[in-house]
Amino acid sequence: MPVTTPLLLTSAGITNPSLLRALEELLPRPISECNALAIPTSSYGHPNVSPQLAWKFLAGIAPCTGMVDLGWKSVGILELTAIPSIGDDRWVSWVTEADVLLVNGGDPLYLAYHMRASGFADLLPTLEHTVYVGLSAGSMIMAPRIGADSGRWRPPTGGDTTLGFVDFAIYPHLDNPMLPDNTMANAELWAATMAMPCYAIDDATGIRVVDGAVDVVSEGSWKLLNAPG
């Protein structure tokens, strides 16, 4: 399903001036005049992500910086697992009135499941004037699928299907010293199992999608695998 929502899909948030400039170009007003909505849900599905790391994302403390700490006019918190219990008459307006959605990393299958279960995934494609910024899993879920071994949490229906709002997949945190298995060689092995274009991106890189047009914004390293043609 195509989206009209402008997307900035990063590995680690807004980590350099080029990514910040790309974000500013997507926003309707300067950051200091924009209202942000932070979504921490993905944090709770991954065995290596603790409640402390979820708090650091919301507080803008390393390693989760370059999201809520950019100087927004306001920052709200939207927990997707709470949405089904409060009703559309409350949460939908919070999303539609936000200028930007800041979506944390963690487990992509957990995040995709709760985006669907809450109804958020149905609303997202209609948000023409809201910018979506993903960090790691928050970016990976835009793909049709993430690969059989890319998530730890397993949805009740099984499989590795995600939201399918873009026609490519993302391998984040390339060559991150804290993640020694995230090498280009392993990215290429992963891409060989994926029947779509795949971007391997490091923490200084993001992918911008506007009206179906895709471009890479980077001060680091990236590679397009399974390139069309």
PDB file of C-alpha atoms in Angstrom, residues 27-219:
ATOM      1  CA  LEU A  27       8.645  19.666   8.030  1.00  0.00           C
ATOM      2  CA  PRO A  28       6.015  22.356   7.405  1.00  0.00           C
ATOM      3  CA  ARG A  29       7.664  24.788   9.860  1.00  0.00           C
ATOM      4  CA  PRO A  30      10.918  25.127  11.815  1.00  0.00           C
ATOM      5  CA  ILE A  31      11.488  22.429  14.429  1.00  0.00           C
ATOM      6  CA  SER A  32      10.900  24.911  17.244  1.00  0.00           C
ATOM      7  CA  GLU A  33       7.355  25.458  15.927  1.00  0.00           C
ATOM      8  CA  CYS A  34       6.483  21.780  15.342  1.00  0.00           C
ATOM      9  CA  ASN A  35       4.687  19.352  17.654  1.00  0.00           C
ATOM     10  CA  ALA A  36       6.142  15.848  17.887  1.00  0.00           C
ATOM     11  CA  LEU A  37       4.602  12.553  18.973  1.00  0.00           C
ATOM     12  CA  ALA A  38       7.062   9.907  20.193  1.00  0.00           C
ATOM     13  CA  ILE A  39       6.180   6.214  19.910  1.00  0.00           C
ATOM     14  CA  PRO A  40       8.293   3.937  22.180  1.00  0.00           C
ATOM     15  CA  THR A  41       6.295   0.693  21.676  1.00  0.00           C
ATOM     16  CA  SER A  42       8.968  -1.248  19.786  1.00  0.00           C
ATOM     17  CA  SER A  43      11.287  -1.050  22.794  1.00  0.00           C
ATOM     18  CA  TYR A  44       9.316  -3.599  24.781  1.00  0.00           C
ATOM     19  CA  GLY A  45       9.406  -6.424  22.240  1.00  0.00           C
ATOM     20  CA  HIS A  46      13.167  -6.949  21.960  1.00  0.00           C
ATOM     21  CA  PRO A  47      15.057  -8.972  24.586  1.00  0.00           C
ATOM     22  CA  ASN A  48      18.059  -6.625  24.446  1.00  0.00           C
ATOM     23  CA  VAL A  49      16.028  -3.447  24.989  1.00  0.00           C
ATOM     24  CA  SER A  50      15.176  -2.598  28.593  1.00  0.00           C
ATOM     25  CA  PRO A  51      12.665  -0.158  30.116  1.00  0.00           C
ATOM     26  CA  GLN A  52      15.680   2.029  30.872  1.00  0.00           C
ATOM     27  CA  LEU A  53      16.462   2.277  27.155  1.00  0.00           C
ATOM     28  CA  ALA A  54      12.837   3.126  26.415  1.00  0.00           C
ATOM     29  CA  TRP A  55      13.146   5.977  28.924  1.00  0.00           C
ATOM     30  CA  LYS A  56      16.400   7.145  27.338  1.00  0.00           C
ATOM     31  CA  PHE A  57      14.646   7.355  23.962  1.00  0.00           C
ATOM     32  CA  LEU A  58      11.886   9.485  25.471  1.00  0.00           C
ATOM     33  CA  ALA A  59      14.345  11.602  27.450  1.00  0.00           C
ATOM     34  CA  GLY A  60      16.739  12.119  24.545  1.00  0.00           C
ATOM     35  CA  ILE A  61      19.671  10.513  26.355  1.00  0.00           C
ATOM     36  CA  ALA A  62      22.382   8.500  24.580  1.00  0.00           C
ATOM     37  CA  PRO A  63      22.275   6.119  22.838  1.00  0.00           C
ATOM     38  CA  CYS A  64      18.770   7.197  21.732  1.00  0.00           C
ATOM     39  CA  THR A  65      19.451  10.787  20.726  1.00  0.00           C
ATOM     40  CA  GLY A  66      18.561  12.770  17.640  1.00  0.00           C
ATOM     41  CA  MET A  67      14.812  12.284  17.993  1.00  0.00           C
ATOM     42  CA  VAL A  68      12.913  13.861  20.896  1.00  0.00           C
ATOM     43  CA  ASP A  69      15.841  16.134  21.800  1.00  0.00           C
ATOM     44  CA  LEU A  70      15.889  18.252  18.629  1.00  0.00           C
ATOM     45  CA  GLY A  71      14.109  21.263  20.110  1.00  0.00           C
ATOM     46  CA  TRP A  72      10.454  20.585  19.243  1.00  0.00           C
ATOM     47  CA  LYS A  73       7.730  22.971  20.390  1.00  0.00           C
ATOM     48  CA  SER A  74       6.194  20.017  22.256  1.00  0.00           C
ATOM     49  CA  VAL A  75       6.691  16.268  22.544  1.00  0.00           C
ATOM     50  CA  GLY A  76       3.890  13.852  23.408  1.00  0.00           C
ATOM     51  CA  ILE A  77       4.065  10.102  23.974  1.00  0.00           C
ATOM     52  CA  LEU A  78       1.827   7.618  22.178  1.00  0.00           C
ATOM     53  CA  GLU A  79       1.953   4.014  23.410  1.00  0.00           C
ATOM     54  CA  LEU A  80       0.353   1.841  20.729  1.00  0.00           C
ATOM     55  CA  THR A  81      -0.590  -0.938  23.140  1.00  0.00           C
ATOM     56  CA  ALA A  82      -2.822   1.547  25.018  1.00  0.00           C
ATOM     57  CA  ILE A  83      -4.756   2.685  21.929  1.00  0.00           C
ATOM     58  CA  PRO A  84      -7.352  -0.140  21.829  1.00  0.00           C
ATOM     59  CA  SER A  85      -8.501   0.717  25.352  1.00  0.00           C
ATOM     60  CA  ILE A  86      -9.119   4.447  24.869  1.00  0.00           C
ATOM     61  CA  GLY A  87     -11.087   4.733  21.631  1.00  0.00           C
ATOM     62  CA  ASP A  88     -10.517   6.442  18.293  1.00  0.00           C
ATOM     63  CA  ASP A  89     -12.197   9.636  19.476  1.00  0.00           C
ATOM     64  CA  ARG A  90      -9.135  10.321  21.640  1.00  0.00           C
ATOM     65  CA  TRP A  91      -5.982   9.084  19.954  1.00  0.00           C
ATOM     66  CA  VAL A  92      -6.691   9.732  16.254  1.00  0.00           C
ATOM     67  CA  SER A  93      -6.689  13.499  16.739  1.00  0.00           C
ATOM     68  CA  TRP A  94      -3.379  13.289  18.613  1.00  0.00           C
ATOM     69  CA  VAL A  95      -1.808  11.703  15.531  1.00  0.00           C
ATOM     70  CA  THR A  96      -3.444  13.850  12.866  1.00  0.00           C
ATOM     71  CA  GLU A  97      -2.574  17.055  14.702  1.00  0.00           C
ATOM     72  CA  ALA A  98       1.111  16.135  15.136  1.00  0.00           C
ATOM     73  CA  ASP A  99       3.693  17.552  12.737  1.00  0.00           C
ATOM     74  CA  VAL A 100       6.061  14.615  13.155  1.00  0.00           C
ATOM     75  CA  LEU A 101       5.976  11.036  14.464  1.00  0.00           C
ATOM     76  CA  LEU A 102       9.197   9.783  16.106  1.00  0.00           C
ATOM     77  CA  VAL A 103       9.171   5.985  16.138  1.00  0.00           C
ATOM     78  CA  ASN A 104      11.716   4.155  18.268  1.00  0.00           C
ATOM     79  CA  GLY A 105      13.664   0.992  17.557  1.00  0.00           C
ATOM     80  CA  GLY A 106      13.428  -2.398  19.227  1.00  0.00           C
ATOM     81  CA  ASP A 107      11.686  -5.396  17.698  1.00  0.00           C
ATOM     82  CA  PRO A 108      10.188  -4.744  14.240  1.00  0.00           C
ATOM     83  CA  LEU A 109       7.663  -7.597  14.289  1.00  0.00           C
ATOM     84  CA  TYR A 110       6.370  -6.505  17.696  1.00  0.00           C
ATOM     85  CA  LEU A 111       6.001  -2.953  16.443  1.00  0.00           C
ATOM     86  CA  ALA A 112       4.297  -3.956  13.192  1.00  0.00           C
ATOM     87  CA  TYR A 113       1.876  -6.213  15.078  1.00  0.00           C
ATOM     88  CA  HIS A 114       0.786  -3.452  17.451  1.00  0.00           C
ATOM     89  CA  MET A 115       0.554  -0.887  14.669  1.00  0.00           C
ATOM     90  CA  ARG A 116      -1.962  -3.160  12.961  1.00  0.00           C
ATOM     91  CA  ALA A 117      -3.800  -4.270  16.112  1.00  0.00           C
ATOM     92  CA  SER A 118      -4.248  -0.687  17.312  1.00  0.00           C
ATOM     93  CA  GLY A 119      -5.495   0.669  13.992  1.00  0.00           C
ATOM     94  CA  PHE A 120      -2.484   2.982  13.689  1.00  0.00           C
ATOM     95  CA  ALA A 121      -1.324   1.229  10.507  1.00  0.00           C
ATOM     96  CA  ASP A 122      -4.659   1.999   8.838  1.00  0.00           C
ATOM     97  CA  LEU A 123      -4.392   5.685   9.699  1.00  0.00           C
ATOM     98  CA  LEU A 124      -0.741   6.155   8.745  1.00  0.00           C
ATOM     99  CA  PRO A 125      -1.091   6.109   4.929  1.00  0.00           C
ATOM    100  CA  THR A 126      -3.628   8.954   5.071  1.00  0.00           C
ATOM    101  CA  LEU A 127      -1.340  11.408   6.903  1.00  0.00           C
ATOM    102  CA  GLU A 128      -0.316  13.755   4.101  1.00  0.00           C
ATOM    103  CA  HIS A 129       0.996  16.518   6.368  1.00  0.00           C
ATOM    104  CA  THR A 130       2.676  14.487   9.110  1.00  0.00           C
ATOM    105  CA  VAL A 131       6.325  13.454   8.798  1.00  0.00           C
ATOM    106  CA  TYR A 132       7.260   9.929   9.922  1.00  0.00           C
ATOM    107  CA  VAL A 133      10.791   9.469  11.303  1.00  0.00           C
ATOM    108  CA  GLY A 134      11.841   5.909  12.031  1.00  0.00           C
ATOM    109  CA  LEU A 135      14.789   4.694  14.077  1.00  0.00           C
ATOM    110  CA  SER A 136      15.995   1.132  13.338  1.00  0.00           C
ATOM    111  CA  ALA A 137      12.892  -1.083  13.790  1.00  0.00           C
ATOM    112  CA  GLY A 138      10.780   2.040  13.348  1.00  0.00           C
ATOM    113  CA  SER A 139      12.228   2.185   9.837  1.00  0.00           C
ATOM    114  CA  MET A 140      12.378  -1.545   9.064  1.00  0.00           C
ATOM    115  CA  ILE A 141       8.616  -2.020   9.466  1.00  0.00           C
ATOM    116  CA  MET A 142       7.870   0.070   6.373  1.00  0.00           C
ATOM    117  CA  ALA A 143       9.084  -2.848   4.223  1.00  0.00           C
ATOM    118  CA  PRO A 144       6.856  -5.723   3.026  1.00  0.00           C
ATOM    119  CA  ARG A 145       8.900  -8.108   5.180  1.00  0.00           C
ATOM    120  CA  ILE A 146      12.079  -8.002   7.238  1.00  0.00           C
ATOM    121  CA  GLY A 147      13.642 -11.435   6.760  1.00  0.00           C
ATOM    122  CA  ALA A 148      13.136 -14.603   8.742  1.00  0.00           C
ATOM    123  CA  ASP A 149      15.863 -13.904  11.324  1.00  0.00           C
ATOM    124  CA  SER A 150      15.483 -10.123  11.723  1.00  0.00           C
ATOM    125  CA  GLY A 151      13.071 -10.144  14.676  1.00  0.00           C
ATOM    126  CA  ARG A 152      13.160 -11.900  18.054  1.00  0.00           C
ATOM    127  CA  TRP A 153       9.460 -11.552  18.961  1.00  0.00           C
ATOM    128  CA  ARG A 154       7.067 -13.722  16.959  1.00  0.00           C
ATOM    129  CA  PRO A 155       3.527 -12.611  16.064  1.00  0.00           C
ATOM    130  CA  PRO A 156       0.644 -15.013  16.709  1.00  0.00           C
ATOM    131  CA  THR A 157       0.235 -15.535  12.973  1.00  0.00           C
ATOM    132  CA  GLY A 158       3.922 -16.266  12.444  1.00  0.00           C
ATOM    133  CA  GLY A 159       5.970 -15.049   9.505  1.00  0.00           C
ATOM    134  CA  ASP A 160       8.054 -11.926   8.992  1.00  0.00           C
ATOM    135  CA  THR A 161       5.520  -9.733   7.202  1.00  0.00           C
ATOM    136  CA  THR A 162       5.582  -6.041   8.095  1.00  0.00           C
ATOM    137  CA  LEU A 163       3.573  -3.067   6.802  1.00  0.00           C
ATOM    138  CA  GLY A 164       4.610  -2.918   3.138  1.00  0.00           C
ATOM    139  CA  PHE A 165       4.374   0.868   2.766  1.00  0.00           C
ATOM    140  CA  VAL A 166       7.591   0.892   0.694  1.00  0.00           C
ATOM    141  CA  ASP A 167       8.867  -1.654  -1.818  1.00  0.00           C
ATOM    142  CA  PHE A 168      12.325  -2.122  -0.299  1.00  0.00           C
ATOM    143  CA  ALA A 169      13.790  -3.498   2.935  1.00  0.00           C
ATOM    144  CA  ILE A 170      16.331  -2.027   5.354  1.00  0.00           C
ATOM    145  CA  TYR A 171      19.311  -3.591   7.130  1.00  0.00           C
ATOM    146  CA  PRO A 172      20.273  -1.021   9.828  1.00  0.00           C
ATOM    147  CA  HIS A 173      23.316  -0.449  12.051  1.00  0.00           C
ATOM    148  CA  LEU A 174      25.804  -1.539   9.401  1.00  0.00           C
ATOM    149  CA  ASP A 175      29.296  -1.898  10.922  1.00  0.00           C
ATOM    150  CA  ASN A 176      28.131  -0.707  14.339  1.00  0.00           C
ATOM    151  CA  PRO A 177      30.880  -1.761  16.798  1.00  0.00           C
ATOM    152  CA  MET A 178      28.235  -2.705  19.378  1.00  0.00           C
ATOM    153  CA  LEU A 179      26.685  -5.132  16.881  1.00  0.00           C
ATOM    154  CA  PRO A 180      29.605  -7.161  15.485  1.00  0.00           C
ATOM    155  CA  ASP A 181      27.346  -9.366  13.336  1.00  0.00           C
ATOM    156  CA  ASN A 182      26.050  -6.370  11.363  1.00  0.00           C
ATOM    157  CA  THR A 183      28.628  -6.620   8.608  1.00  0.00           C
ATOM    158  CA  MET A 184      28.261  -6.065   4.882  1.00  0.00           C
ATOM    159  CA  ALA A 185      28.865  -9.769   4.326  1.00  0.00           C
ATOM    160  CA  ASN A 186      25.908 -10.632   6.567  1.00  0.00           C
ATOM    161  CA  ALA A 187      23.800  -7.915   4.958  1.00  0.00           C
ATOM    162  CA  GLU A 188      24.445  -9.534   1.584  1.00  0.00           C
ATOM    163  CA  LEU A 189      23.452 -12.949   2.930  1.00  0.00           C
ATOM    164  CA  TRP A 190      20.245 -11.425   4.313  1.00  0.00           C
ATOM    165  CA  ALA A 191      19.489  -9.660   1.039  1.00  0.00           C
ATOM    166  CA  ALA A 192      19.867 -12.930  -0.854  1.00  0.00           C
ATOM    167  CA  THR A 193      16.746 -14.172   0.981  1.00  0.00           C
ATOM    168  CA  MET A 194      14.699 -11.078   0.097  1.00  0.00           C
ATOM    169  CA  ALA A 195      12.945 -10.702  -3.268  1.00  0.00           C
ATOM    170  CA  MET A 196      13.139  -6.898  -3.271  1.00  0.00           C
ATOM    171  CA  PRO A 197      15.695  -4.090  -3.245  1.00  0.00           C
ATOM    172  CA  CYS A 198      17.485  -3.875   0.107  1.00  0.00           C
ATOM    173  CA  TYR A 199      19.411  -1.012   1.671  1.00  0.00           C
ATOM    174  CA  ALA A 200      22.227  -1.762   4.091  1.00  0.00           C
ATOM    175  CA  ILE A 201      22.738   1.481   6.027  1.00  0.00           C
ATOM    176  CA  ASP A 202      24.955   2.596   8.868  1.00  0.00           C
ATOM    177  CA  ASP A 203      24.045   4.892  11.748  1.00  0.00           C
ATOM    178  CA  ALA A 204      24.942   8.024   9.757  1.00  0.00           C
ATOM    179  CA  THR A 205      22.434   7.195   7.011  1.00  0.00           C
ATOM    180  CA  GLY A 206      18.720   7.510   6.336  1.00  0.00           C
ATOM    181  CA  ILE A 207      16.333   6.923   3.441  1.00  0.00           C
ATOM    182  CA  ARG A 208      13.880   9.652   2.503  1.00  0.00           C
ATOM    183  CA  VAL A 209      10.636   8.749   0.724  1.00  0.00           C
ATOM    184  CA  VAL A 210       8.369  11.500  -0.620  1.00  0.00           C
ATOM    185  CA  ASP A 211       5.497  10.775  -3.027  1.00  0.00           C
ATOM    186  CA  GLY A 212       7.128   7.457  -3.919  1.00  0.00           C
ATOM    187  CA  ALA A 213      10.523   9.016  -4.736  1.00  0.00           C
ATOM    188  CA  VAL A 214      13.399   7.470  -2.770  1.00  0.00           C
ATOM    189  CA  ASP A 215      16.752   9.046  -1.996  1.00  0.00           C
ATOM    190  CA  VAL A 216      19.525   8.219   0.437  1.00  0.00           C
ATOM    191  CA  VAL A 217      20.840  10.851   2.865  1.00  0.00           C
ATOM    192  CA  SER A 218      24.188   9.877   4.319  1.00  0.00           C
ATOM    193  CA  GLU A 219      27.410  11.021   5.904  1.00  0.00           C
TER     194      GLU A 219
END
